[in-house]
Amino acid sequence: MPRGDFLGEFEQVVLLAVARLGDDAYGMSILDEIRGRTGFEPAVASVYAALDRLERQGLVSSALGRPTPERGGRAKRFFGLTPDGTRALVRSRGALDALWDGLDLEPGTSA
């Protein structure tokens, strides 16, 4: 795998949240999914910055939904994985699985 093909940890987390949410993946739902599944509390701005970066890299795409009265007439921006985004996640998982294979680490111990 060439250098630069690995996703960062936070990029993986954001992409996995987008994948889990499917058609309901927008900024705050992605943040809630990350918080609910990991207990990690990323800043809202960090999630949006990652989404913008991932979109520039072609790993997610976005589209505006319909404006709603609940949002003061503003539209939600929905995100979805692109085929390249799916491939990047699968590659990253494969690399991590290969590194974890055969390791039996327990918390509080060293390798």
Short mmCIF file of N, CA and C in Angstrom, two decimals:
data_model
loop_
_atom_site.label_atom_id
_atom_site.label_comp_id
_atom_site.label_asym_id
_atom_site.label_seq_id
_atom_site.Cartn_x
_atom_site.Cartn_y
_atom_site.Cartn_z
N MET A 1 0.85 -1.18 0.00
CA MET A 1 0.00 0.00 0.00
C MET A 1 0.90 1.24 0.00
N PRO A 2 0.74 2.11 -0.95
CA PRO A 2 1.58 3.31 -1.02
C PRO A 2 1.37 4.22 0.18
N ARG A 3 2.38 5.00 0.47
CA ARG A 3 2.30 5.96 1.56
C ARG A 3 1.13 6.92 1.29
N GLY A 4 0.40 7.26 2.34
CA GLY A 4 -0.72 8.17 2.21
C GLY A 4 -2.05 7.46 1.98
N ASP A 5 -2.04 6.13 1.84
CA ASP A 5 -3.28 5.40 1.62
C ASP A 5 -4.01 5.06 2.91
N PHE A 6 -3.37 5.24 4.05
CA PHE A 6 -4.01 4.92 5.32
C PHE A 6 -4.87 6.08 5.78
N LEU A 7 -6.03 5.74 6.30
CA LEU A 7 -6.90 6.75 6.91
C LEU A 7 -6.44 6.99 8.34
N GLY A 8 -6.58 8.22 8.80
CA GLY A 8 -6.32 8.51 10.20
C GLY A 8 -7.45 7.93 11.06
N GLU A 9 -7.19 7.80 12.34
CA GLU A 9 -8.18 7.21 13.24
C GLU A 9 -9.50 7.99 13.23
N PHE A 10 -9.42 9.32 13.33
CA PHE A 10 -10.65 10.11 13.37
C PHE A 10 -11.38 10.05 12.03
N GLU A 11 -10.63 10.02 10.93
CA GLU A 11 -11.27 9.87 9.61
C GLU A 11 -12.04 8.55 9.54
N GLN A 12 -11.43 7.48 10.06
CA GLN A 12 -12.12 6.19 10.08
C GLN A 12 -13.39 6.26 10.91
N VAL A 13 -13.31 6.89 12.07
CA VAL A 13 -14.47 7.00 12.95
C VAL A 13 -15.60 7.76 12.25
N VAL A 14 -15.28 8.87 11.60
CA VAL A 14 -16.29 9.66 10.90
C VAL A 14 -16.88 8.87 9.74
N LEU A 15 -16.04 8.23 8.95
CA LEU A 15 -16.54 7.44 7.81
C LEU A 15 -17.41 6.28 8.28
N LEU A 16 -17.03 5.63 9.37
CA LEU A 16 -17.84 4.53 9.89
C LEU A 16 -19.19 5.03 10.40
N ALA A 17 -19.21 6.20 11.02
CA ALA A 17 -20.48 6.77 11.47
C ALA A 17 -21.37 7.09 10.27
N VAL A 18 -20.79 7.64 9.21
CA VAL A 18 -21.55 7.92 7.99
C VAL A 18 -22.12 6.62 7.43
N ALA A 19 -21.31 5.57 7.39
CA ALA A 19 -21.77 4.28 6.86
C ALA A 19 -22.91 3.72 7.70
N ARG A 20 -22.80 3.81 9.02
CA ARG A 20 -23.83 3.28 9.91
C ARG A 20 -25.15 4.03 9.78
N LEU A 21 -25.07 5.33 9.59
CA LEU A 21 -26.28 6.16 9.54
C LEU A 21 -26.99 6.10 8.20
N GLY A 22 -26.28 5.73 7.16
CA GLY A 22 -26.92 5.64 5.84
C GLY A 22 -27.51 6.97 5.40
N ASP A 23 -28.79 6.95 5.03
CA ASP A 23 -29.45 8.15 4.50
C ASP A 23 -29.67 9.24 5.55
N ASP A 24 -29.43 8.95 6.81
CA ASP A 24 -29.64 9.93 7.87
C ASP A 24 -28.33 10.52 8.40
N ALA A 25 -27.29 10.50 7.58
CA ALA A 25 -25.97 10.98 8.00
C ALA A 25 -25.83 12.47 7.71
N TYR A 26 -26.01 13.28 8.72
CA TYR A 26 -25.75 14.72 8.64
C TYR A 26 -24.93 15.09 9.87
N GLY A 27 -24.40 16.28 9.90
CA GLY A 27 -23.42 16.67 10.91
C GLY A 27 -23.72 16.24 12.33
N MET A 28 -24.87 16.64 12.86
CA MET A 28 -25.18 16.34 14.26
C MET A 28 -25.49 14.87 14.48
N SER A 29 -26.10 14.20 13.51
CA SER A 29 -26.37 12.77 13.69
C SER A 29 -25.05 11.99 13.68
N ILE A 30 -24.10 12.44 12.88
CA ILE A 30 -22.77 11.80 12.86
C ILE A 30 -22.09 11.99 14.21
N LEU A 31 -22.15 13.20 14.73
CA LEU A 31 -21.58 13.48 16.05
C LEU A 31 -22.23 12.62 17.12
N ASP A 32 -23.56 12.53 17.11
CA ASP A 32 -24.28 11.71 18.09
C ASP A 32 -23.93 10.23 17.96
N GLU A 33 -23.77 9.75 16.73
CA GLU A 33 -23.40 8.35 16.50
C GLU A 33 -22.01 8.06 17.08
N ILE A 34 -21.08 8.97 16.86
CA ILE A 34 -19.73 8.80 17.41
C ILE A 34 -19.78 8.79 18.93
N ARG A 35 -20.46 9.75 19.52
CA ARG A 35 -20.57 9.82 20.98
C ARG A 35 -21.23 8.57 21.55
N GLY A 36 -22.34 8.16 20.93
CA GLY A 36 -23.09 7.02 21.45
C GLY A 36 -22.35 5.70 21.36
N ARG A 37 -21.59 5.52 20.32
CA ARG A 37 -20.91 4.23 20.14
C ARG A 37 -19.53 4.17 20.77
N THR A 38 -18.88 5.32 20.93
CA THR A 38 -17.50 5.29 21.42
C THR A 38 -17.30 5.96 22.77
N GLY A 39 -18.22 6.85 23.16
CA GLY A 39 -18.03 7.64 24.37
C GLY A 39 -17.09 8.82 24.15
N PHE A 40 -16.52 8.90 22.96
CA PHE A 40 -15.62 10.00 22.60
C PHE A 40 -16.45 11.24 22.31
N GLU A 41 -16.00 12.39 22.76
CA GLU A 41 -16.73 13.65 22.59
C GLU A 41 -15.97 14.61 21.68
N PRO A 42 -15.98 14.36 20.38
CA PRO A 42 -15.27 15.30 19.49
C PRO A 42 -15.99 16.64 19.43
N ALA A 43 -15.26 17.67 19.15
CA ALA A 43 -15.87 18.99 18.96
C ALA A 43 -16.67 18.97 17.66
N VAL A 44 -17.78 19.69 17.66
CA VAL A 44 -18.62 19.80 16.47
C VAL A 44 -17.78 20.27 15.28
N ALA A 45 -16.94 21.27 15.51
CA ALA A 45 -16.11 21.81 14.43
C ALA A 45 -15.17 20.76 13.87
N SER A 46 -14.69 19.85 14.71
CA SER A 46 -13.79 18.79 14.24
C SER A 46 -14.50 17.83 13.30
N VAL A 47 -15.75 17.52 13.62
CA VAL A 47 -16.53 16.63 12.75
C VAL A 47 -16.76 17.29 11.40
N TYR A 48 -17.18 18.56 11.41
CA TYR A 48 -17.43 19.25 10.15
C TYR A 48 -16.14 19.44 9.34
N ALA A 49 -15.04 19.72 10.02
CA ALA A 49 -13.76 19.86 9.31
C ALA A 49 -13.36 18.54 8.66
N ALA A 50 -13.56 17.43 9.39
CA ALA A 50 -13.23 16.12 8.83
C ALA A 50 -14.12 15.81 7.63
N LEU A 51 -15.42 16.11 7.74
CA LEU A 51 -16.33 15.87 6.62
C LEU A 51 -15.93 16.68 5.39
N ASP A 52 -15.57 17.94 5.60
CA ASP A 52 -15.12 18.77 4.47
C ASP A 52 -13.87 18.19 3.82
N ARG A 53 -12.92 17.76 4.66
CA ARG A 53 -11.67 17.19 4.16
C ARG A 53 -11.95 15.87 3.40
N LEU A 54 -12.80 15.03 3.97
CA LEU A 54 -13.13 13.76 3.34
C LEU A 54 -13.86 13.97 2.02
N GLU A 55 -14.67 15.02 1.95
CA GLU A 55 -15.35 15.32 0.69
C GLU A 55 -14.36 15.79 -0.37
N ARG A 56 -13.40 16.63 0.03
CA ARG A 56 -12.37 17.08 -0.92
C ARG A 56 -11.55 15.90 -1.44
N GLN A 57 -11.36 14.89 -0.59
CA GLN A 57 -10.59 13.71 -0.98
C GLN A 57 -11.43 12.71 -1.79
N GLY A 58 -12.72 12.99 -1.93
CA GLY A 58 -13.60 12.11 -2.69
C GLY A 58 -14.07 10.88 -1.94
N LEU A 59 -13.96 10.90 -0.61
CA LEU A 59 -14.35 9.74 0.18
C LEU A 59 -15.79 9.80 0.66
N VAL A 60 -16.35 11.01 0.71
CA VAL A 60 -17.78 11.19 0.97
C VAL A 60 -18.31 12.19 -0.05
N SER A 61 -19.61 12.14 -0.25
CA SER A 61 -20.28 13.16 -1.06
C SER A 61 -21.37 13.75 -0.18
N SER A 62 -21.85 14.93 -0.55
CA SER A 62 -22.90 15.55 0.25
C SER A 62 -23.96 16.15 -0.65
N ALA A 63 -25.13 16.32 -0.07
CA ALA A 63 -26.25 16.95 -0.76
C ALA A 63 -27.11 17.65 0.28
N LEU A 64 -27.66 18.78 -0.10
CA LEU A 64 -28.55 19.50 0.81
C LEU A 64 -29.94 18.89 0.77
N GLY A 65 -30.51 18.73 1.97
CA GLY A 65 -31.90 18.28 2.07
C GLY A 65 -32.83 19.47 1.92
N ARG A 66 -34.07 19.27 2.25
CA ARG A 66 -35.06 20.35 2.16
C ARG A 66 -34.97 21.24 3.39
N PRO A 67 -35.18 22.53 3.21
CA PRO A 67 -35.24 23.43 4.36
C PRO A 67 -36.43 23.04 5.25
N THR A 68 -36.23 23.16 6.56
CA THR A 68 -37.30 22.80 7.49
C THR A 68 -37.56 23.95 8.45
N PRO A 69 -38.82 24.12 8.87
CA PRO A 69 -39.15 25.18 9.83
C PRO A 69 -38.40 25.00 11.16
N GLU A 70 -38.19 23.73 11.57
CA GLU A 70 -37.49 23.46 12.83
C GLU A 70 -36.07 24.00 12.82
N ARG A 71 -35.51 24.14 11.65
CA ARG A 71 -34.13 24.64 11.52
C ARG A 71 -34.12 26.08 11.03
N GLY A 72 -35.22 26.77 11.23
CA GLY A 72 -35.28 28.17 10.80
C GLY A 72 -35.21 28.33 9.29
N GLY A 73 -35.72 27.35 8.57
CA GLY A 73 -35.70 27.42 7.11
C GLY A 73 -34.40 26.96 6.48
N ARG A 74 -33.47 26.48 7.30
CA ARG A 74 -32.18 25.99 6.76
C ARG A 74 -32.29 24.51 6.41
N ALA A 75 -31.49 24.08 5.49
CA ALA A 75 -31.47 22.68 5.06
C ALA A 75 -30.32 21.94 5.74
N LYS A 76 -30.53 20.65 5.99
CA LYS A 76 -29.44 19.80 6.48
C LYS A 76 -28.58 19.39 5.29
N ARG A 77 -27.30 19.22 5.56
CA ARG A 77 -26.37 18.71 4.55
C ARG A 77 -26.13 17.24 4.87
N PHE A 78 -26.59 16.37 4.00
CA PHE A 78 -26.47 14.93 4.20
C PHE A 78 -25.22 14.40 3.50
N PHE A 79 -24.60 13.39 4.14
CA PHE A 79 -23.36 12.81 3.63
C PHE A 79 -23.55 11.34 3.33
N GLY A 80 -22.80 10.85 2.38
CA GLY A 80 -22.78 9.43 2.06
C GLY A 80 -21.39 9.01 1.63
N LEU A 81 -21.08 7.75 1.87
CA LEU A 81 -19.80 7.21 1.43
C LEU A 81 -19.78 7.09 -0.09
N THR A 82 -18.68 7.41 -0.67
CA THR A 82 -18.48 7.16 -2.10
C THR A 82 -17.85 5.76 -2.23
N PRO A 83 -17.80 5.22 -3.43
CA PRO A 83 -17.08 3.94 -3.60
C PRO A 83 -15.62 4.04 -3.13
N ASP A 84 -14.96 5.17 -3.38
CA ASP A 84 -13.58 5.35 -2.89
C ASP A 84 -13.54 5.36 -1.37
N GLY A 85 -14.54 5.94 -0.73
CA GLY A 85 -14.61 5.96 0.73
C GLY A 85 -14.76 4.56 1.29
N THR A 86 -15.61 3.77 0.66
CA THR A 86 -15.79 2.38 1.09
C THR A 86 -14.48 1.60 0.93
N ARG A 87 -13.83 1.77 -0.22
CA ARG A 87 -12.55 1.08 -0.45
C ARG A 87 -11.51 1.50 0.58
N ALA A 88 -11.46 2.79 0.91
CA ALA A 88 -10.48 3.28 1.89
C ALA A 88 -10.73 2.66 3.26
N LEU A 89 -12.00 2.55 3.65
CA LEU A 89 -12.31 1.92 4.94
C LEU A 89 -11.92 0.45 4.95
N VAL A 90 -12.23 -0.25 3.88
CA VAL A 90 -11.90 -1.68 3.80
C VAL A 90 -10.39 -1.87 3.84
N ARG A 91 -9.64 -1.03 3.11
CA ARG A 91 -8.16 -1.11 3.12
C ARG A 91 -7.62 -0.86 4.52
N SER A 92 -8.15 0.15 5.18
CA SER A 92 -7.67 0.48 6.53
C SER A 92 -7.96 -0.65 7.50
N ARG A 93 -9.16 -1.21 7.40
CA ARG A 93 -9.50 -2.33 8.28
C ARG A 93 -8.57 -3.51 8.02
N GLY A 94 -8.32 -3.80 6.75
CA GLY A 94 -7.42 -4.90 6.42
C GLY A 94 -6.03 -4.70 6.98
N ALA A 95 -5.52 -3.48 6.90
CA ALA A 95 -4.19 -3.19 7.43
C ALA A 95 -4.16 -3.36 8.95
N LEU A 96 -5.19 -2.86 9.63
CA LEU A 96 -5.24 -3.00 11.08
C LEU A 96 -5.43 -4.46 11.49
N ASP A 97 -6.31 -5.17 10.80
CA ASP A 97 -6.51 -6.59 11.11
C ASP A 97 -5.21 -7.37 10.95
N ALA A 98 -4.43 -7.07 9.90
CA ALA A 98 -3.16 -7.76 9.69
C ALA A 98 -2.18 -7.48 10.82
N LEU A 99 -2.19 -6.26 11.32
CA LEU A 99 -1.30 -5.91 12.42
C LEU A 99 -1.76 -6.54 13.75
N TRP A 100 -3.05 -6.64 13.95
CA TRP A 100 -3.60 -7.23 15.18
C TRP A 100 -3.50 -8.75 15.19
N ASP A 101 -3.45 -9.36 14.01
CA ASP A 101 -3.46 -10.82 13.91
C ASP A 101 -2.35 -11.44 14.76
N GLY A 102 -2.74 -12.32 15.66
CA GLY A 102 -1.78 -13.03 16.50
C GLY A 102 -1.39 -12.31 17.77
N LEU A 103 -1.82 -11.07 17.94
CA LEU A 103 -1.52 -10.35 19.18
C LEU A 103 -2.57 -10.67 20.23
N ASP A 104 -2.12 -10.81 21.46
CA ASP A 104 -3.03 -11.07 22.57
C ASP A 104 -2.69 -10.08 23.68
N LEU A 105 -3.05 -8.84 23.45
CA LEU A 105 -2.73 -7.78 24.41
C LEU A 105 -3.86 -7.62 25.41
N GLU A 106 -3.49 -7.40 26.64
CA GLU A 106 -4.45 -7.12 27.71
C GLU A 106 -4.15 -5.74 28.26
N PRO A 107 -5.18 -4.99 28.68
CA PRO A 107 -4.93 -3.68 29.27
C PRO A 107 -3.97 -3.78 30.46
N GLY A 108 -3.05 -2.86 30.53
CA GLY A 108 -2.09 -2.82 31.64
C GLY A 108 -0.86 -3.67 31.42
N THR A 109 -0.75 -4.33 30.27
CA THR A 109 0.44 -5.13 29.99
C THR A 109 1.20 -4.50 28.83
N SER A 110 2.43 -4.93 28.65
CA SER A 110 3.20 -4.44 27.51
C SER A 110 3.51 -5.63 26.60
N ALA A 111 3.79 -5.31 25.36
CA ALA A 111 4.07 -6.38 24.38
C ALA A 111 5.50 -6.82 24.46
#
